[in-house]
Tab-separated table of C-alpha atoms and ligand atoms in Angstrom:
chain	number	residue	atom	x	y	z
A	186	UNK	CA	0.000	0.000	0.000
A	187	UNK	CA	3.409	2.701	1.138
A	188	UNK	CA	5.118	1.445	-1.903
A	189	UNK	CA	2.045	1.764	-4.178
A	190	UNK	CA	1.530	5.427	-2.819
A	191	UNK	CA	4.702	6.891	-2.764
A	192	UNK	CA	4.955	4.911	-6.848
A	193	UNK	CA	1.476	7.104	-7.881
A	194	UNK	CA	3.669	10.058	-6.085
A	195	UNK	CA	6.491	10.129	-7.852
A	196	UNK	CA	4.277	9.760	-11.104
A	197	UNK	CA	2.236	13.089	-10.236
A	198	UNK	CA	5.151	14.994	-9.172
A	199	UNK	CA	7.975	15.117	-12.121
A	200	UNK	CA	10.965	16.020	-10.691
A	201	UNK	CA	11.427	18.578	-13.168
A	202	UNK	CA	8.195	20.490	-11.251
A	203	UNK	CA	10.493	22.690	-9.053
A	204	UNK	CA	12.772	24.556	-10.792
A	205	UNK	CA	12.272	28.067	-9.863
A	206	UNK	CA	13.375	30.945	-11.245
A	207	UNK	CA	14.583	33.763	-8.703
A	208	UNK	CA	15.907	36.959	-9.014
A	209	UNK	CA	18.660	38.296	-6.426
A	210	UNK	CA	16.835	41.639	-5.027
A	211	UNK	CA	12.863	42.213	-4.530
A	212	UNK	CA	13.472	45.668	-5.013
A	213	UNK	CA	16.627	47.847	-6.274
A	214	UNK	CA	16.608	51.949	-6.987
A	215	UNK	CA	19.618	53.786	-8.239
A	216	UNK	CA	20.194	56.850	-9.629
A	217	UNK	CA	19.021	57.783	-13.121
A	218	UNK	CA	22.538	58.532	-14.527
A	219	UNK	CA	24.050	55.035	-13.752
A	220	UNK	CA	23.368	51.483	-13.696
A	221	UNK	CA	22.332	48.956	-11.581
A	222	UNK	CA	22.513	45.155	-12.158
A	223	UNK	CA	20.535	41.878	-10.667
A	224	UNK	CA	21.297	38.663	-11.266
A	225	UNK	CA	18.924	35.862	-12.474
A	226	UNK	CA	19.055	32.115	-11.610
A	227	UNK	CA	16.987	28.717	-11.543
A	228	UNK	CA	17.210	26.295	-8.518
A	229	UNK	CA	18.200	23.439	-11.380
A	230	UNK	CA	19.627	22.852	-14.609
A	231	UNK	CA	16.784	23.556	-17.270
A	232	UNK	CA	15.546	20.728	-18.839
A	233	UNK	CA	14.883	21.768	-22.451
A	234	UNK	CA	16.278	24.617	-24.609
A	235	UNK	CA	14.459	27.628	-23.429
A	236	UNK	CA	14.364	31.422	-24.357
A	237	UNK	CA	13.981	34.185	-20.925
A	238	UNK	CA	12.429	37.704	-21.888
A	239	UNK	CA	11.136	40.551	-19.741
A	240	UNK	CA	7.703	42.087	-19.338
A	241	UNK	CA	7.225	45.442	-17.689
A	242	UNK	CA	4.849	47.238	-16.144
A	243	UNK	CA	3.102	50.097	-17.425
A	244	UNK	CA	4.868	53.583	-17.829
A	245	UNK	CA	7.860	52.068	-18.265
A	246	UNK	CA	11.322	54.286	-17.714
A	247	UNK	CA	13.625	51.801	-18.403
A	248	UNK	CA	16.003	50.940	-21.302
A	249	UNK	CA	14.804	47.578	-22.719
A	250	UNK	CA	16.800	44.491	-21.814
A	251	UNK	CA	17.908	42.060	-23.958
A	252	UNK	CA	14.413	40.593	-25.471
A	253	UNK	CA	15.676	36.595	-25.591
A	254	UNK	CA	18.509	35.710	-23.396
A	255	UNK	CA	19.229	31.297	-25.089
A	256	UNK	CA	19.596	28.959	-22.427
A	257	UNK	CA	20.711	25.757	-23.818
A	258	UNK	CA	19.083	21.948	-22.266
A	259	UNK	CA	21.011	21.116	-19.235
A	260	UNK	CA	22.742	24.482	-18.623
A	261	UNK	CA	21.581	26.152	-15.008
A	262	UNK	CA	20.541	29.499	-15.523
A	263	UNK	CA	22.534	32.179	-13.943
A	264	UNK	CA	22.559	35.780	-15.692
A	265	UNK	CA	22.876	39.259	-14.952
A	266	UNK	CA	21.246	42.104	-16.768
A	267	UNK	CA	22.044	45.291	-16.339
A	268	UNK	CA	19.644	48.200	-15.929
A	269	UNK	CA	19.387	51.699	-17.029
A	270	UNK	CA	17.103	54.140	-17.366
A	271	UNK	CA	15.752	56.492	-19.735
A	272	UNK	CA	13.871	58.948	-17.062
A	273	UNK	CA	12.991	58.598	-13.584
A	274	UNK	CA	10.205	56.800	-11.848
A	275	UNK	CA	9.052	52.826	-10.769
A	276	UNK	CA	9.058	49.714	-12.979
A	277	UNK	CA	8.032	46.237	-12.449
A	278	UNK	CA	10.185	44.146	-14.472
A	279	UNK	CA	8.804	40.598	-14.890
A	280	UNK	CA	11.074	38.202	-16.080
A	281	UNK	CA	9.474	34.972	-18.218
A	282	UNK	CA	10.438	32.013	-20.164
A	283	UNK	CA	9.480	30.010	-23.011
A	284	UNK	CA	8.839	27.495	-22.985
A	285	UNK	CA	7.019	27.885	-19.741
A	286	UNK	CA	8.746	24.953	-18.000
A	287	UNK	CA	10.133	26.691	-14.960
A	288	UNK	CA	7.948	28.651	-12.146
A	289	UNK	CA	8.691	32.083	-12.653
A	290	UNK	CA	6.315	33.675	-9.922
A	291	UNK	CA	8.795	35.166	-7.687
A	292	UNK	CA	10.869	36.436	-11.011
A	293	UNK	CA	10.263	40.088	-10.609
A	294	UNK	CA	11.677	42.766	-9.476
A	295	UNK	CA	10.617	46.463	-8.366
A	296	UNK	CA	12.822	49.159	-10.108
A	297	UNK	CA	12.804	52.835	-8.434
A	298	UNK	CA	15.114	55.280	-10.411
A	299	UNK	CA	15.161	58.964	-8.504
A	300	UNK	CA	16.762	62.203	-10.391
A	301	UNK	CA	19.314	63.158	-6.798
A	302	UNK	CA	21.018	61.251	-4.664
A	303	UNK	CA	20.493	64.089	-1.896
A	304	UNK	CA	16.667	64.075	-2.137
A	305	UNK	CA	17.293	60.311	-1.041
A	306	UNK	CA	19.422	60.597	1.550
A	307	UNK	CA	16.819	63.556	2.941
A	308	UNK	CA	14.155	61.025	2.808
A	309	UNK	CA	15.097	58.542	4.524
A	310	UNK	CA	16.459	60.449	7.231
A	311	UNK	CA	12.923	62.224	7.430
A	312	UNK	CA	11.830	58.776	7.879
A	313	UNK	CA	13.393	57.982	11.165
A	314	UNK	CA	12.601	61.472	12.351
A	315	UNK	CA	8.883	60.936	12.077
A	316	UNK	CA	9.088	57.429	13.136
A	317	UNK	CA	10.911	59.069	15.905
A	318	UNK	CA	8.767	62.129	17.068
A	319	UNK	CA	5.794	59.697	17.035
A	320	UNK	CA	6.969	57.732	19.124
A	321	UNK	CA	8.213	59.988	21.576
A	322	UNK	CA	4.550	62.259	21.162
A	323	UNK	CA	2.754	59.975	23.971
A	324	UNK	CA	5.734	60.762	26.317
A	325	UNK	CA	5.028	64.283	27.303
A	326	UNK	CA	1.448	63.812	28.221
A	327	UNK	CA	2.427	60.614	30.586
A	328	UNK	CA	5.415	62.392	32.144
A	329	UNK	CA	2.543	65.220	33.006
A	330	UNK	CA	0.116	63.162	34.711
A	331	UNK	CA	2.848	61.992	36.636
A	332	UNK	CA	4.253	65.253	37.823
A	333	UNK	CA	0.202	66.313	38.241
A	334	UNK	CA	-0.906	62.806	39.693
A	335	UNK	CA	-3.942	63.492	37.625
A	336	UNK	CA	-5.537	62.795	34.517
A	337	UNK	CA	-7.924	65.180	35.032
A	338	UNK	CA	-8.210	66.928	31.663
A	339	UNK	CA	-7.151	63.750	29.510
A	340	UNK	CA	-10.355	62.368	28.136
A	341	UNK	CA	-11.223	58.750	28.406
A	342	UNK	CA	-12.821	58.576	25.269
A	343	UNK	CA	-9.768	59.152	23.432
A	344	UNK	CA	-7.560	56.771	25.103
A	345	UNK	CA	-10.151	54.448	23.944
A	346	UNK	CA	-10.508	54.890	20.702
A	347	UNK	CA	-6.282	54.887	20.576
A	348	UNK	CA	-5.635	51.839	22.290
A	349	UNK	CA	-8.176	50.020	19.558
A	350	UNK	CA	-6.932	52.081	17.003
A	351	UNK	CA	-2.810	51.203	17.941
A	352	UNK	CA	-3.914	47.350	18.518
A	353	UNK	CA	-6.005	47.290	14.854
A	354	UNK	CA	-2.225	48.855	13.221
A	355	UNK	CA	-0.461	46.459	15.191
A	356	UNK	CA	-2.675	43.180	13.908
A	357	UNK	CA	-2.311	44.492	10.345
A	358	UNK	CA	1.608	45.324	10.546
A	359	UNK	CA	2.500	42.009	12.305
A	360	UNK	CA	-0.057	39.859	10.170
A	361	UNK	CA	1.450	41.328	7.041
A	362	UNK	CA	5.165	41.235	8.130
A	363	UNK	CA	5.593	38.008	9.431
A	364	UNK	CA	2.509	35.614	8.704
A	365	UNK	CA	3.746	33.525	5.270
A	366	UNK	CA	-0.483	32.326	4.474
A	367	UNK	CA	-1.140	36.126	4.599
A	368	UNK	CA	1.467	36.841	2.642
A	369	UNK	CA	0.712	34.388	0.108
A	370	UNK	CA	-2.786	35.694	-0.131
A	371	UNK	CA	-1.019	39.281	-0.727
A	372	UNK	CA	0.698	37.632	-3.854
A	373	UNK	CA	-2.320	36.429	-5.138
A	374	UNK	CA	-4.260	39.362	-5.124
A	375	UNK	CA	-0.677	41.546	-6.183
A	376	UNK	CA	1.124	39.065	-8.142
A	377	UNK	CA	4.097	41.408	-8.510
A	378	UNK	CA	3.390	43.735	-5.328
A	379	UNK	CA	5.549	44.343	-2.770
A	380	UNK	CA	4.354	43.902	0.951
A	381	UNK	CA	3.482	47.349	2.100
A	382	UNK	CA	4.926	46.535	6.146
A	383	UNK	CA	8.380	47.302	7.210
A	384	UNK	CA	9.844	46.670	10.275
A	385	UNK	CA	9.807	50.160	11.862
A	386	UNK	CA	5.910	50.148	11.219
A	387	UNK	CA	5.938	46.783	13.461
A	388	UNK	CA	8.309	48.262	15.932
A	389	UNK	CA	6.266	51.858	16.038
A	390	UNK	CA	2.514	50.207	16.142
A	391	UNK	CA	3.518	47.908	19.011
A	392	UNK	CA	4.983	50.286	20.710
A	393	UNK	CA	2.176	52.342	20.448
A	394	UNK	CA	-0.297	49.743	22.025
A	395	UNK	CA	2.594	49.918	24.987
A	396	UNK	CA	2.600	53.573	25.692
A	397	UNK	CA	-1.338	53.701	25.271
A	398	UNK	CA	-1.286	50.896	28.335
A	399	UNK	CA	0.753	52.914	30.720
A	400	UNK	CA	-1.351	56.115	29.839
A	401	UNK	CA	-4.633	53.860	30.914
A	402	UNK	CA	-2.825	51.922	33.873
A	403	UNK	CA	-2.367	56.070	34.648
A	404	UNK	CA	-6.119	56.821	34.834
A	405	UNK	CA	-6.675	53.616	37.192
A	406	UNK	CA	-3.651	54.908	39.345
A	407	UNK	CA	-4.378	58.898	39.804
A	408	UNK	CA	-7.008	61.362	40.591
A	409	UNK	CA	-9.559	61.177	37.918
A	410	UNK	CA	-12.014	63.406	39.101
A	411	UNK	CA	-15.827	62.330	37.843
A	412	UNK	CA	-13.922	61.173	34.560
A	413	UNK	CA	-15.717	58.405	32.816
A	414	UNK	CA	-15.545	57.131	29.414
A	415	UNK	CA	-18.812	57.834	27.413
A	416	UNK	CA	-21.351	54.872	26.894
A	417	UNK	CA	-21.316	55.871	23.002
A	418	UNK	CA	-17.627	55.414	22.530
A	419	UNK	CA	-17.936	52.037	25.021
A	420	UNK	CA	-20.754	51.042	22.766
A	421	UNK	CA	-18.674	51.812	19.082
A	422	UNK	CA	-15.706	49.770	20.625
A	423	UNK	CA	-17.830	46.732	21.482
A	424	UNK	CA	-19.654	46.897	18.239
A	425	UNK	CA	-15.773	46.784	16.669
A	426	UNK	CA	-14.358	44.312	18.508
A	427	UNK	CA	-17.490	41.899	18.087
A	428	UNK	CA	-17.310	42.609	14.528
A	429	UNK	CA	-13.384	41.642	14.823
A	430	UNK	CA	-14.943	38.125	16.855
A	431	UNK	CA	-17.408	36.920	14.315
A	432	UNK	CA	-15.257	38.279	11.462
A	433	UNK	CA	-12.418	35.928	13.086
A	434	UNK	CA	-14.838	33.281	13.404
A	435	UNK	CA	-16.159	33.274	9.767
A	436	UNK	CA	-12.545	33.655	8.694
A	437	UNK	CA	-11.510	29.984	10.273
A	438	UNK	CA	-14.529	28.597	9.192
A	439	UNK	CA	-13.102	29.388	5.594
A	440	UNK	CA	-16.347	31.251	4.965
A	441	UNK	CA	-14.330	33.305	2.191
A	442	UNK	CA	-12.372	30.788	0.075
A	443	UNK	CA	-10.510	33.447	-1.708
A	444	UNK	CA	-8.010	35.395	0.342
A	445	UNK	CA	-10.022	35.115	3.664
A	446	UNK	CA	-6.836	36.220	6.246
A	447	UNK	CA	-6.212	38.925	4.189
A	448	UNK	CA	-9.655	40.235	4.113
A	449	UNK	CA	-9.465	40.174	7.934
A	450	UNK	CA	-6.600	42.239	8.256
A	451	UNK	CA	-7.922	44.649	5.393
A	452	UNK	CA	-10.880	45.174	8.889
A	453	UNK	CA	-8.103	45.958	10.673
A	454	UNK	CA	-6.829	48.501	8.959
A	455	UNK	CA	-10.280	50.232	8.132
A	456	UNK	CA	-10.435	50.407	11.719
A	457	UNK	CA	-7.247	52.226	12.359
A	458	UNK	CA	-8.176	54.472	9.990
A	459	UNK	CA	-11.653	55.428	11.464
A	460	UNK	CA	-10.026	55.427	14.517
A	461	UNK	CA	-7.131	57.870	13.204
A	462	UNK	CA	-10.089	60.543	11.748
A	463	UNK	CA	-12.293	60.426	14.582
A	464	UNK	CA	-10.392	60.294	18.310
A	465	UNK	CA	-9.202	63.706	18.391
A	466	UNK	CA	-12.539	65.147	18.512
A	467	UNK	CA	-13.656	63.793	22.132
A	468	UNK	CA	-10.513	66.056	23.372
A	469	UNK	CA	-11.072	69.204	21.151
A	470	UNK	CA	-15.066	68.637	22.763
A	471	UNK	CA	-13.881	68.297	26.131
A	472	UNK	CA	-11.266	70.824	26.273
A	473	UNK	CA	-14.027	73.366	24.533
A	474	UNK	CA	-16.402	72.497	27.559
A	475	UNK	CA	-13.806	72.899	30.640
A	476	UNK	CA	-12.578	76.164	28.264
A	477	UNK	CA	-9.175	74.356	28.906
A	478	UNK	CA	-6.223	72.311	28.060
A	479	UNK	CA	-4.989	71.717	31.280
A	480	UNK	CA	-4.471	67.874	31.560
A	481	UNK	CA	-4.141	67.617	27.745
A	482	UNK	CA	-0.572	67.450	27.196
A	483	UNK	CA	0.934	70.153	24.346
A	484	UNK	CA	3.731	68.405	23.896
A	485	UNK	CA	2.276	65.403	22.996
A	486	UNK	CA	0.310	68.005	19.930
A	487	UNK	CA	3.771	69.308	18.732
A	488	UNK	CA	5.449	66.152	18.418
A	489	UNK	CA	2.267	64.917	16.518
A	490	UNK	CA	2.117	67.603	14.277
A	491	UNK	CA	5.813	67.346	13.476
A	492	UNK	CA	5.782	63.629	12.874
A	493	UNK	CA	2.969	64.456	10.504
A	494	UNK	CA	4.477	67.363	8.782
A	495	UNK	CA	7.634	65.043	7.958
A	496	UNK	CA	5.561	62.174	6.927
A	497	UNK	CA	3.687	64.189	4.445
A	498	UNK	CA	6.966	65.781	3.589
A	499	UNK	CA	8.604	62.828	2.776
A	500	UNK	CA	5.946	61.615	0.421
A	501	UNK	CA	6.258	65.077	-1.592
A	502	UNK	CA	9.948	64.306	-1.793
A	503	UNK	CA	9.295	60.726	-2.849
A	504	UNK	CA	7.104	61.636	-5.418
A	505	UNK	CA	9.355	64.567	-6.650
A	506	UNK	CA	12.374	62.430	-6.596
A	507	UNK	CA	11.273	59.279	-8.235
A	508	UNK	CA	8.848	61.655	-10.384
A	509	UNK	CA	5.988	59.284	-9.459
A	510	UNK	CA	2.703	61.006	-8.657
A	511	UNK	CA	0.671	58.624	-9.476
A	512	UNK	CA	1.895	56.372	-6.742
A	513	UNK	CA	1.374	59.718	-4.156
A	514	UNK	CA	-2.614	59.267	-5.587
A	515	UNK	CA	-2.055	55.662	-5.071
A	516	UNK	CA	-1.102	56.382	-1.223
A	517	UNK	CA	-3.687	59.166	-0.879
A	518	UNK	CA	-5.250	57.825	1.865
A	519	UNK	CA	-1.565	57.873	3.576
A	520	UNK	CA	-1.650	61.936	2.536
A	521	UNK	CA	-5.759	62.003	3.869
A	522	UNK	CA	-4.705	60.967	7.468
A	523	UNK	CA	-1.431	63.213	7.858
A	524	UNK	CA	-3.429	66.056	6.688
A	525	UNK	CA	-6.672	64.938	9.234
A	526	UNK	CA	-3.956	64.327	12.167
A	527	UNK	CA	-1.942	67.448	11.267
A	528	UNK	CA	-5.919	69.783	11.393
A	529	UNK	CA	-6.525	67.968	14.806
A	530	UNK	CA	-3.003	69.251	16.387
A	531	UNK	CA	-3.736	72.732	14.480
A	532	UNK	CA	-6.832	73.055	16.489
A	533	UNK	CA	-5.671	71.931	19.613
A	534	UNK	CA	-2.487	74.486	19.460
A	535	UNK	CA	-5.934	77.156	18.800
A	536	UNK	CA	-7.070	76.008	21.591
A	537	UNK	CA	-4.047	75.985	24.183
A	538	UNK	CA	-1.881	78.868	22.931
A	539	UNK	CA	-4.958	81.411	21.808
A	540	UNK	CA	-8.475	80.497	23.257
A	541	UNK	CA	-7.444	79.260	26.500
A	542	UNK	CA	-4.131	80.362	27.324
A	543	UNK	CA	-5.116	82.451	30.047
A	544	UNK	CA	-7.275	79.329	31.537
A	545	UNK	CA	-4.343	77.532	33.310
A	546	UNK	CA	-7.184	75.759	35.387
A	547	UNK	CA	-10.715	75.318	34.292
A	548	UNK	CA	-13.522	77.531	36.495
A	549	UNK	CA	-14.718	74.541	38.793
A	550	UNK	CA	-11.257	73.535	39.514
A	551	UNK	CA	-9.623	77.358	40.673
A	552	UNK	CA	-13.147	77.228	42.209
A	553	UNK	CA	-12.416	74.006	44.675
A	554	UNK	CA	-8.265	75.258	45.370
A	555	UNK	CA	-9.759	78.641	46.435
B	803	NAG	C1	24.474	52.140	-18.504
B	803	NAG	O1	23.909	51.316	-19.483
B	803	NAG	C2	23.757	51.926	-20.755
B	803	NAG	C3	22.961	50.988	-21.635
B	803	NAG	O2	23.296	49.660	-21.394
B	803	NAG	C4	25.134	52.237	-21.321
B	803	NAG	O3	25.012	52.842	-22.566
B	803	NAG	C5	25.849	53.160	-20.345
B	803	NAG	O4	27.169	53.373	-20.783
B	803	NAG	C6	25.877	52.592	-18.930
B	803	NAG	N1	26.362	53.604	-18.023
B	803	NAG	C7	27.153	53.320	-17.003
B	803	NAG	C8	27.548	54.489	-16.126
B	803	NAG	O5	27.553	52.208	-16.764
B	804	NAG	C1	22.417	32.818	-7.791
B	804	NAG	O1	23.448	33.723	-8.187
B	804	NAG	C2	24.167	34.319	-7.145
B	804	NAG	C3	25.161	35.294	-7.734
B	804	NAG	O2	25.827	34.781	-8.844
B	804	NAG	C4	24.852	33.236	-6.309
B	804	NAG	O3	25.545	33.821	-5.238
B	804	NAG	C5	23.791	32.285	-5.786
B	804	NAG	O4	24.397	31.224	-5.070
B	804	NAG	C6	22.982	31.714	-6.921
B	804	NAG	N1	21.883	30.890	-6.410
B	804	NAG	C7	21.594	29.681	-6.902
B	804	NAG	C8	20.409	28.996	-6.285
B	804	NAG	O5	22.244	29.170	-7.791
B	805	NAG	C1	17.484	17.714	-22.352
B	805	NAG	O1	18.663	16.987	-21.998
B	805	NAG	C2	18.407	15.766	-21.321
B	805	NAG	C3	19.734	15.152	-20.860
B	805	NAG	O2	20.818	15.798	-21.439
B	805	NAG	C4	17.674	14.841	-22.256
B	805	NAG	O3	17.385	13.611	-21.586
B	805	NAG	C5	16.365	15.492	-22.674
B	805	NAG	O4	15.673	14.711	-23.622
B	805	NAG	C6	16.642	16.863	-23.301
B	805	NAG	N1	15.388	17.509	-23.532
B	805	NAG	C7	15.016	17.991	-24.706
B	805	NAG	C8	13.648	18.603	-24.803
B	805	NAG	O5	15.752	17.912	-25.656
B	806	NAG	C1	18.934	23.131	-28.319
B	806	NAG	O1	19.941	24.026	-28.653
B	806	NAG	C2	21.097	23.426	-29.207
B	806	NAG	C3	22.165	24.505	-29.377
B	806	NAG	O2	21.656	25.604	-30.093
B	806	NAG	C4	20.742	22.734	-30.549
B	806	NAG	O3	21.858	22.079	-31.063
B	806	NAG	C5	19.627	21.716	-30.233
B	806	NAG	O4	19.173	21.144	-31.453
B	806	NAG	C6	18.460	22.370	-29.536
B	806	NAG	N1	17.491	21.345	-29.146
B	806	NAG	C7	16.186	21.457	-29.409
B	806	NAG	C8	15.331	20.320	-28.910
B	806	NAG	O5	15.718	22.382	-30.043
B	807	NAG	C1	10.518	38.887	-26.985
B	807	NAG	O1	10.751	37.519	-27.065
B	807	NAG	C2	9.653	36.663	-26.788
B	807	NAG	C3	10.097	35.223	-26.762
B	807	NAG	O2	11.251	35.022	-27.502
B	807	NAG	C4	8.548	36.946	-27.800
B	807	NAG	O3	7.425	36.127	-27.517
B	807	NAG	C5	8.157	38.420	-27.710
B	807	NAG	O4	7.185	38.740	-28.670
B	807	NAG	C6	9.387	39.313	-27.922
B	807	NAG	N1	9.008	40.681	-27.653
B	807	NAG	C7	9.476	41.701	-28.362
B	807	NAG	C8	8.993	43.059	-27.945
B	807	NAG	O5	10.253	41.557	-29.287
């Protein structure tokens, strides 16, 4: 019965099946006066004469490579192809065979050509100082209820809708990053896409969900006055995480065959971003009642705003630089929240440094220490 098995096996599965065709970078981007080169192999000798070509995306910038590279029966493929470009911008370049006898669905590669070297350098250190200042934003405000042993002024509501928000970005990033099924369900959907997680978006979401925590532990610890989070926003948070549950459920049940643990984290990241345009406006409510931003930490604003300014920056610089506006349209919703997050920390520097700058304590509290 073994023996008869792994016989039917070994007739289904020709040993010729798994020669794959890889490419030595995902992604390369150079500078549009030189050249950049990748290399191109299979796992195994090929088995018959075959011809390997290149497709390419639309809008291609690139000089063409050579259209059929002749790779002779029993030779193992190993090539490099130089690149150049004719202007700046992005390029898939898809690299195929014929006959089709080898799997070529990891053969591509992502080409980025920029016009300065500078402009790149500039953006990637504007990366780590936004990554930076946004993480460092939620320090201020917990170092002040610290030194005020009070989160009186810091409204519940928001912290709410933050620590869902930061655990939603966190599900997405990690689920994206590091799960291989998800992954593979990415690939099907964007055969030739790139996953859109990087490790410092893992590192800054979790860490989020972390600082969020010890803000919270915070309310449990010091005077809250008659603080209490609203039975709306309790009542929008259970109706999102029970959505998350049965979503979860139907997901393992393999309700949708298609790219079901994808899907799931696509929730997650709607979340975030209804979170992200709506959990500012509790505090800008709150801090218009007690005609005050006592409690509300400022510093917390200005490091938001300047995390958002660079962020927003940087994708100007991208675009300009790679001359590729039509992936800045492609990440509008990227540009949307900056712009939303950047308005909410506007307002609230309205409403500490003009409106209520002479309110260093709200009436009912000057009231009770006189
Ligand atoms: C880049 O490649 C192009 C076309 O293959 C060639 O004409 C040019 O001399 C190369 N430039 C450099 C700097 O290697
Ligand atoms: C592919 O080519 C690179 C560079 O020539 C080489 O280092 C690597 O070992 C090759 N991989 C395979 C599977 O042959
Ligand atoms: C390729 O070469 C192998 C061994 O050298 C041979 O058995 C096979 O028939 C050849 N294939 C073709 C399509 O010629
Ligand atoms: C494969 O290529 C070699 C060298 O060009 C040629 O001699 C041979 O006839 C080719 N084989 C087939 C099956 O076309
Ligand atoms: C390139 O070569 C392939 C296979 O040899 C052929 O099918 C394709 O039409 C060629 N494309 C161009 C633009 O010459």
């Amino acid at each position: 019965m073994f023996v008869l098995c792994a016989i039917c096996l070994s007739i289904v599965i020709p040993s010729s099946a798994v020669n794959v065709l890889s490419v030595s970078e995902r992604e390369i981007s150079f500078n549009l006066h030189t050249n950049a080169s990748f290399n191109l192999n299979s796992s195994e000798p090929v088995s018959e004469n075959v011809t390997i070509w290149f497709g390419y995306t639309d809008g291609n910038n690139l000089y063409p490579l050579p259209n059929s590279t002749f790779v002779e029966n029993g030779t193992l493929i190993d090539l490099t192809f130089t690149l150049a470009a004719k202007e700046a911008g992005h390029t898939t370049v898809i690299a195929k065979v014929t006959p089709p006898i080898l799997i070529v669905k990891d053969a591509y590669i992502r080409v980025g050509v920029y016009k300065y070297d500078a402009w790149n350098v500039i953006s990637s250190i504007i990366g780590w100082l936004y990554f930076i200042a946004w993480s460092v934003s939620f320090y201020p405000q917990i170092i002040e209820n610290y030194k005020r042993k009070s989160v009186i002024g810091l409204n519940f509501d928001f912290l709410g809708l933050n620590l869902t928000g930061f655990i939603a970005y966190s599900v997405f990033n990690i689920g994206l990053k590091y799960v291989k099924e998800v992954q593979l369900e990415y690939h099907t959907v964007h055969p030739t896409g790139i996953i859109p997680v990087e490790t410092n978006d893992v590192v800054f979401a979790v860490h989020a969900v972390f600082a969020t925590l010890v803000t919270i532990f915070q309310c449990f610890i010091y005077e809250r006055g008659d603080q209490l989070i609203a039975k709306s926003t309790v009542a929008i948070l259970a109706l999102v995480w029970s959505t998350a549950g049965v979503f979860l459920l139907l997901t393992a049940l393999h309700v949708n065959k298609y790219t079901p643990w994808l899907t799931f984290l696509y929730f997650f990241s709607y979340v975030k971003l209804g979170v992200t345009l709506t959990k500012y406006i509790p505090q800008v409510v709150y801090n218009y009642q007690r005609k005050s931003t006592v409690g509300w930490s400022i510093g917390t604003v200005l490091f938001d705003v300047v995390g958002g300014l660079f962020s927003i920056g940087q994708m100007f610089i991208t675009a300009y630089n790679f001359e590729d506006w039509y992936s800045f349209v492609g990440n509008f919703t990227k540009f949307g929240l900056g712009v939303a997050s950047c308005t909410f920390d506007v307002i609230f520097m309205i409403q500490h440094f003009c409106l209520y700058r002479h309110n260093h304590l709200p009436s009912d509290e000057s009231a009770l220490i006189a």
